[in-house]
Backbone as a ProteinNet text record, in pm:
[ID]
protein_1_A
[PRIMARY]
MRRRTLLVLPAAVLTAAAACARDDTRDDARDERKPVSTERHEYGEDPAQYAELTRPDGEPQGVAVLVHGGFWKPQYGIEYAQPLVPSLIAHGWATWAIEYRRGTGAADTLADVRAAIDALPVEAGTVVGIGHSAGGHLATWAAAGGGFTHVVSQAGVLDLRAAYEENLGDGAVERFLGHPPGPADAGVDPIRMLPLDVHVWCVHGRADDVVPIGQSRAYVEAAGAGATLVEVAGDHFTVVDPDSGAWARTLEILDRL
[TERTIARY]
13900.8	13971.5	14016.6	14007.5	14055.3	14205	14273.3	14417.5	14451	14547.6	14592.6	14667.3	14671.7	14747.4	14892.1	14944.3	15081.4	15105.7	15009.4	15028.9	14982.1	14894.4	14844.4	14945.9	15034.4	15133	15273.3	15311.1	15438.3	15559.1	15554.2	15671.4	15710	15609.4	15639	15692	15636.3	15680.4	15823.4	15857.7	15993.2	16094.9	16059.2	16150.6	16168.5	16056.9	16062.4	16107.1	16076.4	16093.6	16238.9	16331.4	16471.9	16522.3	16462.4	16509.1	16443.8	16323.8	16248.8	16198.8	16238.2	16176.8	16264.4	16337.5	16420.2	16404.2	16447.8	16437.3	16549.7	16517.8	16620.1	16681.6	16628.8	16689.2	16814.2	16837.5	16954.8	17067.9	17189.7	17306.9	17389.1	17341.8	17398.4	17433.3	17553.1	17596	17502.6	17433.9	17342.1	17230.9	17197.8	17089.5	17126	17252.1	17295.2	17322.3	17290.8	17317.8	17232.9	17286.9	17218.6	17206.6	17105.6	17095.9	17206.3	17265.4	17366.1	17298.8	17203	17135.3	17009.7	16918.8	16802.7	16804	16798.4	16805.4	16674.9	16623.4	16504.9	16548.8	16490.8	16521.7	16391.8	16387.4	16273.4	16299.4	16201	16214.3	16118.5	16051.5	15960.9	15926.5	15843.8	15812	15690.2	15605.3	15488.7	15532.4	15464.9	15503.9	15503.8	15427.1	15421.9	15529.2	15609.1	15708	15844.7	15857.3	15983.4	15998.6	16119.4	16148.2	16251.9	16259	16352.9	16450.2	16578.4	16683.6	16745.9	16743.1	16807.7	16909.7	17030.6	17139.2	17179.8	17217.7	17277.5	17425.4	17485.1	17630	17692	17799.6	17863.7	17793.9	17836.9	17784.4	17647.5	17543.2	17412	17409.2	17321.7	17309.2	17215.6	17153.9	17067.3	16981.9	16889.6	16798.9	16656	16581.3	16438.7	16362.8	16288.4	16206.5	16067.7	16029.7	15904.5	15796.1	15685.1	15572.5	15451.2	15407.8	15297.7	15164.4	15068	14933.6	14837	14708.6	14603.8	14501.9	14488.7	14391.2	14405.3	14528.7	14560.5	14491.5	14450.8	14376.6	14472.4	14439.4	14532.6	14557.1	14466	14484.4	14584.6	14633	14728.8	14861.4	14966.5	15093.4	15210.2	15327.5	15453.5	15467.9	15394.1	15403	15363.8	15294.1	15256	15366.8	15470.5	15587.5	15701	15707.9	15822.6	15845.6	15742.5	15769.8	15853.2	15860.9	15939.9	16087.8	16120	16257.7	16356.9	16333.6	16434.7	16464.6	16361.1	16382.7	16467.8	16440.4	16518.6	16662.7	16681.3	16816.5	16890.5	16824.1	16887.2	16931.9	16862.8	16898.6	16989.5	17042.8	17145.6	17097.3	16971.5	16917	16912.4	16953.3	16920.8	16774.2	16707.8	16567.2	16544.9	16454.9	16412.2	16259.8	16208.2	16064.1	16008.5	15914.5	15870.7	15731.3	15716	15585.3	15545.7	15418.3	15368.7	15232.1	15191.7	15060.9	14949.6	14847.2	14732.5	14606.3	14503.4	14376.9	14364.8	14468.1	14463.1	14456.5	14437.9	14424.2	14537.4	14506.6	14604.1	14727.4	14709.8	14824.6	14929.7	14886.7	14981.4	15048.8	14970.6	15025.4	15127.4	15092	15181.6	15307.6	15292.3	15409.4	15504	15448.9	15533.5	15606.4	15538.1	15603.6	15718.8	15694.2	15799.9	15917.2	15885.8	15991.1	16068.8	16000.8	16069	16165	16124.6	16212.9	16334	16309.5	16419	16514.8	16466	16548.1	16631.3	16625.2	16702.5	16849.1	16902.9	17035	17152.7	17130	17239.4	17227.1	17339.9	17340.7	17351.9	17279.2	17283.9	17252.3	17313.5	17286.2	17149.9	17097.1	16965.1	16877.3	16769	16672.8	16534.9	16478	16351.9	16240.1	16135.3	16017.2	15928.5	15897.9	15812	15691.8	15573.7	15455.4	15341.6	15270.7	15158.2	15027.3	14931.8	14795.6	14800.4	14754	14766.9	14913	15000.6	15143.6	15193.5	15129	15161.8	15125.3	15010.6	14973.9	15079.8	15119.8	15211.9	15350.7	15398.8	15530.9	15532	15426.2	15420.2	15401.5	15318.2	15302.6	15436.4	15509.3	15634.5	15740.6	15734.8	15836.5	15844.4	15733.3	15734.3	15818	15838.6	15914.5	16060.7	16107.3	16247.3	16276.6	16397.5	16441.9	16442.5	16364.8	16359.7	16421	16485.8	16530.5	16432.6	16352	16251.3	16139.5	16024.2	15911.2	15852.5	15818.9	15739.7	15610.6	15500.6	15368.7	15307.2	15278.2	15220.4	15071	14988.6	14843	14807.5	14871.1	14858.6	14726.8	14687.2	14572.1	14626.9	14618.7	14688	14593.8	14463.8	14363.1	14259.9	14278.2	14192	14047.6	14027.6	13890.5	13816.4	13881.2	13818	13799.4	13896.3	13884	13766.6	13747	13631.9	13501.6	13495.2	13372.5	13339.1	13441.7	13421.4	13410.2	13417.5	13404.7	13507.2	13629.6	13733.4	13762.8	13782.3	13809.6	13694.6	13571.5	13452.2	13463.1	13491.9	13499.7	13635.1	13740.2	13872.8	13926.6	13900	13954.6	13895.1	13764.2	13701	13749.5	13768.4	13820.4	13962.4	14042.8	14181.6	14189.1	14113.8	14119.8	14039.1	13934.2	13842.7	13726.6	13718.6	13613.5	13623.3	13521.5	13533.5	13643.4	13716.3	13824.7	13771.9	13845.5	13807.6	13930.4	13912.8	14026.2	14139.6	14107.6	14210.8	14301.5	14260.5	14339.1	14430.8	14445.9	14529.1	14672	14720.7	14858.4	14882.8	14777.5	14795.7	14744	14707.4	14649	14746.9	14813.6	14922.3	14887.8	14769.7	14737.7	14727.7	14705.8	14696.4	14825.5	14930	15059.9	15160.5	15116.1	15204.3	15241.6	15360.8	15459.8	15551.6	15611.1	15711.4	15850.3	15950.5	16088.7	16145.5	16072.3	16120.3	16021.6	16070.9	15984.8	15908.7	15784.7	15699.1	15662.2	15691.5	15645.2	15520.3	15412.8	15286.2	15264	15291.9	15275.5	15138.4	15053.5	14914.4	14856.9	14788	14723.9	14595.1	14576.5	14456.4	14329.2	14339.7	14221.8	14201.9	14266.5	14255.2	14114	14043.7	13910.7	13907.1	14025	14035.5	14071.6	14176.9	14213.4	14217.9	14113.9	14108.7	14225.8	14266	14380	14357.7	14233.6	14205.3	14275.8	14304.6	14379.9	14518.2	14588.1	14721.6	14714.3	14617	14604.5	14580.6	14493.2	14463.5	14585.9	14660.2	14779.1	14883.1	14908.9	15010.6	14968.9	14841.5	14794.6	14817.6	14789.7	14809	14956.3	15040	15182.4	15261.7	15211.8	15285.3	15417.9	15525.2	15657	15709.6	15640.7	15686.9	15649.2	15576.5	15534.7	15523.8	15534.1	15523.9	15424.3	15330.6	15233.6	15287.8	15289.7	15331.7	15213.3	15135	15019.3	15065.1	15016.3	15056.3	14932.2	14947.9	14840	14825.9	14701.7	14681.5	14595.2	14576.4	14486	14563.8	14498.6	14556.7	14682.4	14688.9	14799.5	14908.5	14881.9	14984	15110.5	15095.2	15211	15304.7	15257.9	15344.5	15365.4	15341.2	15371.3	15511.6	15611	15748.7	15772.2	15674.1	15686.7	15622.8	15564.1	15483.3	15563	15509.2	15566.2	15552.3	15448.2	15429.4	15542	15581.9	15694.6	15824.2	15837	15955.1	15965.6	15851.8	15855.1	15909.6	15873.7	15928.4	16078.9	16125.5	16269.2	16340.8	16275.8	16334.4	16347.9	16247.3	16255.5	16373.9	16389	16498.6	16635.3	16642.2	16768.3	16814.2	16720.2	16755.5	16793.6	16774.8	16801.4	16951.7
1907	2022.6	1996.5	2094.9	2077.5	2098.4	2025.8	2037.8	2052.4	2130.7	2141.8	2016	1990.4	1876.9	1884.1	2004.9	2024	1953	1959.3	1902.1	1758.5	1717.8	1581.4	1485.2	1533.9	1450	1495.7	1483.6	1540.6	1477.5	1348.7	1285.5	1353.8	1384.7	1453.3	1592.3	1658.5	1794.3	1795.6	1696.1	1691.2	1678.1	1606.9	1590.5	1720.7	1792.2	1912.3	2035.3	2042.9	2169.1	2210.4	2113	2148.9	2236.5	2220.1	2295.9	2431.7	2449.8	2570.5	2649.8	2615.5	2680.2	2787.7	2863.6	2969.2	3098	3203.2	3335.4	3352.9	3346.9	3351	3488.7	3589.4	3721.8	3732.3	3633	3635.2	3556.8	3608.8	3536.9	3499.7	3400.2	3365.5	3218	3184.7	3044.9	2955.6	3013.1	2931.8	2873.9	2942.1	2896.5	2769.9	2729.2	2608.4	2493.9	2510.6	2406.1	2284.1	2166.8	2040.7	1962.7	1875.1	1793.2	1688.2	1668.8	1565.8	1433.4	1437.5	1314.9	1351.7	1255.3	1266.5	1148.7	1180.5	1077.6	1077.1	959.7	946	918.2	994.1	977.4	953.3	846.9	824.3	891.8	962.6	1022.7	958.9	850.2	776.1	644.2	566.4	432.4	427.8	530.3	531.3	552.4	488.6	506.9	651.7	737.5	878.5	962.8	906.1	983	974.2	1051.5	1054.9	1190.1	1215.9	1337.6	1305	1390.5	1371.5	1489.6	1458.6	1559.5	1556	1670	1683	1795.4	1766.7	1864.6	1910.1	2037.1	2082.1	2049.2	2056.7	2043.4	2168.1	2150.6	2262.7	2297.9	2407.7	2451.6	2517.9	2469.9	2534.3	2668.7	2756.9	2885.6	2877.2	2763.2	2740	2617.4	2591.7	2478.4	2530.6	2482.8	2511.7	2389.2	2406.5	2299	2311.6	2214.2	2219.3	2142.5	2212.1	2152.4	2157.8	2043.1	2040.6	2070.3	2106.3	2135.2	2023	2060.9	1961.7	1960	2071.5	2083.4	1970.9	1928.6	1826.8	1693	1669.6	1548.2	1437.3	1311.9	1202	1178.6	1221.1	1192.9	1284.8	1385.9	1479.6	1467.9	1428.2	1400.5	1478.7	1426.9	1494.5	1524	1450.9	1475	1616.5	1687.9	1825.6	1925.8	1880.2	1965.3	1935.1	1813	1770.8	1852.1	1902	1977.4	2103.7	2155.4	2276	2245.7	2120.4	2085.4	2121.2	2084.7	2116.8	2266.4	2348.7	2493	2542.6	2495.5	2537.9	2489.5	2367	2315.7	2401.2	2435	2516.2	2651	2700.6	2829.2	2814.4	2694.5	2676.3	2636.7	2599.1	2559.9	2409.3	2359.6	2223.1	2219.9	2107.2	2097	1980.7	2002	1899.9	1896.8	1807.2	1795.7	1693.7	1736.3	1649.8	1592.8	1469.1	1404.9	1392.2	1378.6	1374.5	1305.8	1259.5	1194.3	1296.5	1252.2	1336.6	1254.7	1320.3	1252.5	1178	1181.7	1114.5	1213.3	1340.9	1441.2	1540.9	1659	1767.4	1731.7	1658.2	1626.8	1547.2	1447.9	1368.5	1454.3	1531.6	1613.1	1713.4	1784.3	1885.6	1822.7	1709.7	1642	1597.1	1549.2	1502.8	1617.9	1728.1	1842.4	1891.4	1898.8	1940.4	1841.8	1713.1	1611.5	1612.6	1634.1	1635.7	1753.9	1868.1	1985.3	1960.4	1905.5	1878.4	1772.3	1686.8	1578.4	1620.8	1747.6	1794.8	1752.9	1674	1614	1699.6	1822.9	1911.2	2040.9	2107.6	2236.5	2346.9	2455.2	2568.8	2695.4	2803.9	2931.8	2987	2947.9	2992.4	2870.9	2861.9	2752	2815.7	2803	2868.4	2764.6	2785.9	2702.8	2755.2	2670.2	2708	2614.2	2669.1	2584.9	2639.2	2550.1	2589.7	2549.8	2643	2615.4	2569.9	2449.2	2399.1	2385.8	2364.6	2363.9	2500.2	2607.8	2741.5	2756.2	2699.9	2697	2624.1	2504.9	2421.9	2484.8	2543.8	2606.2	2727.4	2808	2928.1	2888.8	2788.9	2737.3	2687.6	2610.7	2550.4	2654.2	2769.9	2873	2916.5	2907.9	2947.4	2853	2731.1	2632.6	2625.1	2711.2	2712.9	2627.1	2643.2	2565.2	2640.5	2748.6	2829.7	2966.4	3019.2	3157.9	3250.1	3194	3268.5	3172.4	3229.1	3149.3	3214.9	3133	3177.1	3096.5	3164.4	3102.3	3127.3	3020.8	3031.7	3000.3	3104	3086.7	3012	3051.9	2978.3	2999.7	2895.3	2903.9	2954.4	3084.1	3147.4	3195.9	3181.8	3220.2	3107.8	3014.8	2896.7	2932.4	3029.8	3065.4	3120.8	3209.4	3262.5	3153.6	3062.5	2953.4	2862.4	2840.2	2760.5	2831.9	2960	3036.4	3043.4	3042.7	3047.1	2908	2804.3	2664.8	2628.8	2675.6	2643	2493.4	2437.3	2294.5	2207.6	2259.3	2181.6	2127.7	2217	2177.2	2124.7	2160.3	2104.4	2141.3	2261.8	2303.7	2220.9	2200	2120.3	1975.4	1919.8	1783.3	1775.9	1876.5	1878	1884.9	1978.4	1997.7	1893.5	1840.6	1750.3	1821.8	1953.3	2036.1	2175.4	2256.5	2395.3	2467.4	2557.9	2627.3	2716.2	2713.4	2794.7	2850.7	2913.8	2975.6	2878.1	2751.6	2653.9	2621.1	2662.9	2632.8	2746.8	2846.9	2962.1	2921.2	2816.3	2773.2	2698.4	2675.2	2610.6	2698.6	2822.6	2914	3029	3032.5	3128.9	3272.7	3319.9	3460.3	3491.1	3388.9	3407.8	3370.1	3344.3	3310.5	3424	3537	3651.1	3716.3	3775.8	3788.2	3666.7	3645.9	3543.2	3605.7	3522.4	3569.5	3568.4	3514.7	3510.6	3585.5	3635.1	3707.9	3609.8	3644.3	3561.9	3641.6	3584.6	3640.5	3563.6	3634	3572.4	3597.3	3496.5	3504.8	3447	3527.5	3484.1	3538.8	3452.7	3492.3	3568.9	3677.2	3759.2	3685.6	3590.9	3518.5	3385.4	3366.4	3240.3	3225	3119.7	3094.1	2967	2911.9	2796.2	2843.5	2921.8	2992.1	3140.4	3215.4	3356	3437.7	3537.4	3619.2	3694.7	3707.9	3769.7	3701.3	3571.8	3501.3	3565.2	3588	3648.3	3795.3	3866.3	4007.8	4027.4	3946.8	3959	3926.5	3822.9	3785.1	3896.5	3951.2	4055.8	4180.8	4212.9	4328.6	4307.2	4186	4156.6	4150.1	4103.9	4085.5	4214.6	4313.8	4438.9	4418.2	4464.4	4455.3	4313.1	4219.6	4081	4000.2	4060.6	3986.8	4080.8	4024.3	4100.3	4031.8	4107.7	4054.8	4071.2	3962.5	3964.4	3915.4	4008.9	3973.4	3947.9	3838.6	3801.5	3771.7	3775.4	3735.3	3583.4	3535.3	3391.9	3337.4	3204.2	3136.6	3061.1	2964.3	2893.5	2815.9	2767.7	2681.1	2752.1	2874.5	2949.8	2966.2	2982.5	3008.7	2889.5	2769.1	2650.9	2593.9	2675.7	2639	2690.5	2601.6	2649.6	2727.7	2730.8	2810.3	2948.5	2977.9	3099.1	3218.2	3335.9	3456.5	3461.4	3399.2	3395.5	3318.8	3206.9	3131.9	3210.8	3282.9	3367.2	3470	3519.2	3614.3	3547	3421.5	3349	3332.2	3300.5	3289.4	3421.2	3531.8	3663.1	3685.7	3643.8	3655.8	3575.8	3453.6	3369.3	3426.5	3485.9	3544.4	3657.5	3723.7	3837.9	3796.7	3670.8	3629	3613.4
10677.6	10624.4	10481.3	10394.5	10259.3	10256.4	10171.1	10156.5	10008.9	9976.5	9839.9	9799.6	9668.7	9618.5	9663.5	9672.3	9718.2	9848.6	9940.3	10072.2	10079.1	9991.4	9993.9	9935.7	9848.7	9784.8	9822.6	9951	9995.4	9929.6	9890.7	9831.8	9701.1	9619.1	9493.5	9517.8	9617.4	9647.8	9697	9779.2	9831.6	9719.2	9612.5	9501.2	9425.3	9404.7	9322.2	9397.3	9527.5	9599.3	9611.7	9614.7	9632	9518.1	9399.6	9284.7	9270.5	9329.9	9294.8	9413.6	9535.8	9651	9711.1	9627.9	9682.9	9605.2	9665.5	9605.5	9504.3	9374.5	9271.7	9254.9	9323.2	9313.2	9398.8	9484.7	9571.4	9506.5	9513.6	9465.4	9587.2	9660.3	9789.8	9788.5	9835.7	9834.1	9914.2	10013.5	10093.5	10008	9896.9	9811.1	9735.7	9741.1	9672.5	9769.2	9894.7	9992.7	9964.2	9989.4	9964.2	10094.5	10104	10224.6	10228.2	10344.2	10362.4	10396	10486	10527.1	10603.5	10612.1	10699.3	10795.1	10922.3	11025.1	11104.8	11130.9	11214.4	11357.7	11451	11593	11668.9	11747.8	11835.5	11970.3	12021	12154.3	12253.9	12213.4	12300.1	12235.4	12300.7	12252.6	12161.6	12164	12077.5	11932.4	11835.7	11694.9	11648	11713.5	11674	11741.2	11826.4	11900.4	11831.4	11723.9	11651.6	11582.4	11535.7	11460	11354.4	11253	11143.4	11138.3	11148.3	11141.4	11002.9	10933.5	10803.1	10811.7	10766.2	10775.1	10635.7	10621.9	10495.1	10493.2	10375.6	10371.3	10434.2	10506.1	10573	10703	10760.7	10889.9	10871.6	10941.3	10928.8	11000	10953.4	11020.8	11140.4	11159.1	11273.6	11247.6	11339.4	11327	11319.9	11222.4	11212.3	11262.5	11370.6	11426.3	11364.6	11282.6	11208.8	11283.8	11310.3	11382.2	11289.9	11241.7	11145.9	11213.9	11130.4	11179.8	11151.8	11133.5	11112.7	11223.7	11297.2	11405.8	11508.7	11532.8	11634.6	11606.2	11480.7	11445.2	11401.5	11430.9	11401.5	11253.9	11167.4	11024.9	10956.5	11024.4	10965	11038	10964.3	11029.3	10973	10997.2	10965.8	10817.4	10732.7	10588.8	10549.3	10637.5	10608.5	10641.1	10709.1	10733.4	10637	10588.7	10508.1	10380.9	10311	10187.8	10207	10329.6	10354.1	10375.4	10398.8	10433.7	10323.3	10195.4	10093.5	10081.7	10094.8	10085.4	10200.8	10319.7	10436.3	10425.5	10380.4	10360.5	10258.7	10148.1	10044.3	10097.1	10200	10259.8	10381.3	10400.5	10502	10639.4	10653	10782.2	10797.4	10912.8	10949.4	10992.5	10972.3	11009.9	11104.4	11196.5	11294.5	11285.3	11199.7	11177.9	11275.8	11358.3	11467.8	11441.3	11484.8	11490.6	11636	11661.5	11798.7	11799.8	11917.5	11929.1	11909.3	11836.5	11806.8	11828	11877.6	11897.6	12028.6	12111.6	12241.6	12357.1	12324.3	12428.2	12429.9	12480.6	12483.4	12564.1	12673.9	12758.9	12682	12602.4	12523.8	12417.5	12345	12237.1	12290.8	12396.2	12450.6	12508.8	12576.4	12633	12522.4	12412.4	12302	12235.3	12211.6	12149.3	12237.1	12366.7	12458.1	12455.3	12457.9	12457.5	12327.4	12215.6	12086.6	12076.2	12125.6	12124.1	12213.8	12331	12423.6	12369.7	12277.5	12223.6	12102.8	12064.3	11949	11965.8	11871.8	11895.2	11851.4	11811.4	11773.1	11851.1	11869.4	11936	11832.5	11856.9	11765.5	11842.1	11800.6	11865.2	11830.1	11714.9	11670.3	11645.3	11717.4	11702.2	11687.2	11567.5	11535.5	11529.6	11606.9	11595.6	11483.8	11386.8	11274.6	11274.8	11298.7	11307	11224.7	11156.8	11072.1	11136.5	11140.1	11187.6	11333.5	11363.1	11499.6	11539.9	11441.5	11471.3	11514.7	11465.3	11514.1	11660.1	11698.2	11839.3	11920.6	11873.1	11950.6	11960.2	11850.5	11854.2	11945.8	11940.7	12025.3	12170.9	12195.6	12332.8	12385.3	12303.2	12348.4	12379.2	12313.6	12335.6	12480.2	12552	12693.3	12778.4	12729.4	12805.6	12769.6	12680.4	12643.7	12521.6	12468.9	12354.8	12224.4	12214.3	12092.8	12118.6	12015.6	12020.2	11949.1	11857.9	11783.6	11745	11708	11660.1	11535.9	11436.8	11322.8	11324	11350.5	11347.9	11211.5	11139.3	11005.5	11014.3	11003.7	11014.6	11142.8	11252.4	11377.4	11450.4	11522.6	11613.2	11746.3	11768.2	11880.7	11989.9	11967	12066.1	12070.1	12163.7	12167.3	12198.9	12284.6	12320.1	12198.7	12122.5	12002	11897.5	11886.2	11789.8	11825.5	11953.5	11997.8	11964.8	11994	11969.4	11821.1	11736.1	11591.2	11529.8	11613.2	11568.6	11461.8	11478.9	11381.7	11385.8	11267.6	11259.2	11302.7	11291.3	11329.5	11471.9	11563.8	11704.3	11746.2	11671.5	11698	11835.3	11881.8	12011.3	12124.1	12120.5	12226.6	12221.6	12102.6	12093	12147.9	12118.1	12163.8	12316.4	12373.7	12519	12595.4	12531.6	12599.7	12664.6	12645.2	12704.3	12642.6	12655.4	12609.2	12686.4	12621.5	12691.2	12803.1	12913.4	13028.1	13096.1	13211.7	13281.9	13311.9	13336.4	13369.4	13251	13132	13011.8	12970.7	13054.6	13018.9	12988.3	13051.6	13031.2	12902.1	12822.8	12693.1	12580	12612.3	12514.8	12490.9	12374.8	12354.4	12387.7	12350.8	12373.9	12522.7	12604.1	12748.5	12820.9	12743.8	12801.7	12786	12737.5	12716.5	12849.2	12857	12749.5	12740.6	12623.4	12603.1	12604.8	12625.4	12622.1	12481.3	12383.7	12245.8	12157.1	12044.9	11952.4	11863.8	11832.5	11747.2	11622.5	11505.5	11379	11337.5	11313.6	11274.8	11126	11045.1	10900.6	10866.7	10803.2	10787.2	10656.7	10583.1	10458.6	10483.8	10410.2	10429.9	10388.9	10296.5	10248.3	10319.6	10431.7	10506.3	10561.9	10519.3	10572.6	10657.3	10689	10778.9	10919.1	10927.2	11051	11014.6	11041.4	10997	11050.7	10971.7	11008	11138.5	11181.2	11310.5	11425.4	11412.4	11516.4	11535.2	11425.6	11435.5	11472.9	11418.2	11450.9	11600.5	11658.5	11800.8	11884.9	11845	11921.5	11918.9	11800.5	11788.9	11866	11861.6	11938.1	12087.2	12134.4	12276.8	12314.4	12221.1	12250.8	12243.4	12172.5	12160.3	12089.8	12150.9	12089.1	12082.6	12145	12146.6	12024.6	11931	11812	11694.1	11574.1	11450.7	11358.8	11304.4	11209.8	11068.1	10992.5	10853.1	10770.2	10718.9	10637.4	10494.4	10435.8	10300.8	10217.4	10087.3	9998.4	10002.3	9997.5	9989.9	10100.8	10096.6	10188.5	10295.7	10356.6	10470.2	10432.5	10309.5	10271	10191.5	10150.5	10077.6	10160.7	10290.5	10376.3	10386.6	10351.3	10353.2	10213.3	10112.3	9974.3	9943.9	9927.2	9909.9	9782	9691.7	9570.3	9583.8	9698.4	9711.5	9762.9	9733.6	9789.9	9940.3	9994.1	10139.6	10206.9	10149	10205.9	10189.9	10079.2	10062.6	10174.1	10221.4	10333.8	10459.6	10480.6	10595.8	10581.7	10461.9	10441.6	10466.6	10431.9	10459.7	10610.4	10685	10831.9	10883	10835	10880.8	10842.6	10724.5	10681.1	10772.6	10839.2	10925.1	11066.7	11099.6	11237.5	11263.5
[MASK]
+++++++++++++++++++++++++++++++++++++++++++++++++++++++++++++++++++++++++++++++++++++++++++++++++++++++++++++++++++++++++++++++++++++++++++++++++++++++++++++++++++++++++++++++++++++++++++++++++++++++++++++++++++++++++++++++++++++++++++++++++++++++++++++++++

């Protein structure tokens, strides 16, 4: 998969994003919030079983649980979620960025995502799952098991059967499941898990050629009132660029919660 420099160099982005990743048209004290600390928490013994908790100064307005993407492949990790942390902190959100096992099978990945959500060490009235690409799949899947009050799927893989048929990620769905998707996989395929008890916002770039916007359109059509489609200008990575208008749309969704 191709990645923008923005995502390939997360350390540089983390330094810069705190200053420029907010909507300057707002005159809101939340836009000046700073991170107090980042804490690493292990929720298992495997090196990939950990999460990072970052808190803003003062009382957060909720917790954003960040689930990175990468087509469930081992070479793509938590560094693809970290660039969004400064922007969320600036807007008053605590963040819980989770890592999980990848490349060892769907059972390990799904168990880790569930365990990481359950291990959230703070209580909040609003807990939003935010997942990009395969992370959108994982966040939306996890919502059925509790722990989230809302979900934002960013260019999410929400229909595994269609993703398999379209060969998204060069066979990523079959590698993830260990076989082509079938009826027995309905419990891990978001579009076949409807209805959910939480609302899902599907933020998706119209020019996305990695995970086509048809994935989100089909999910929202199937979900009816349980989901909202937010079409934005840009490609697969625009939605996780903290300087983009697409990310600003996600912040607007969070502001309304």
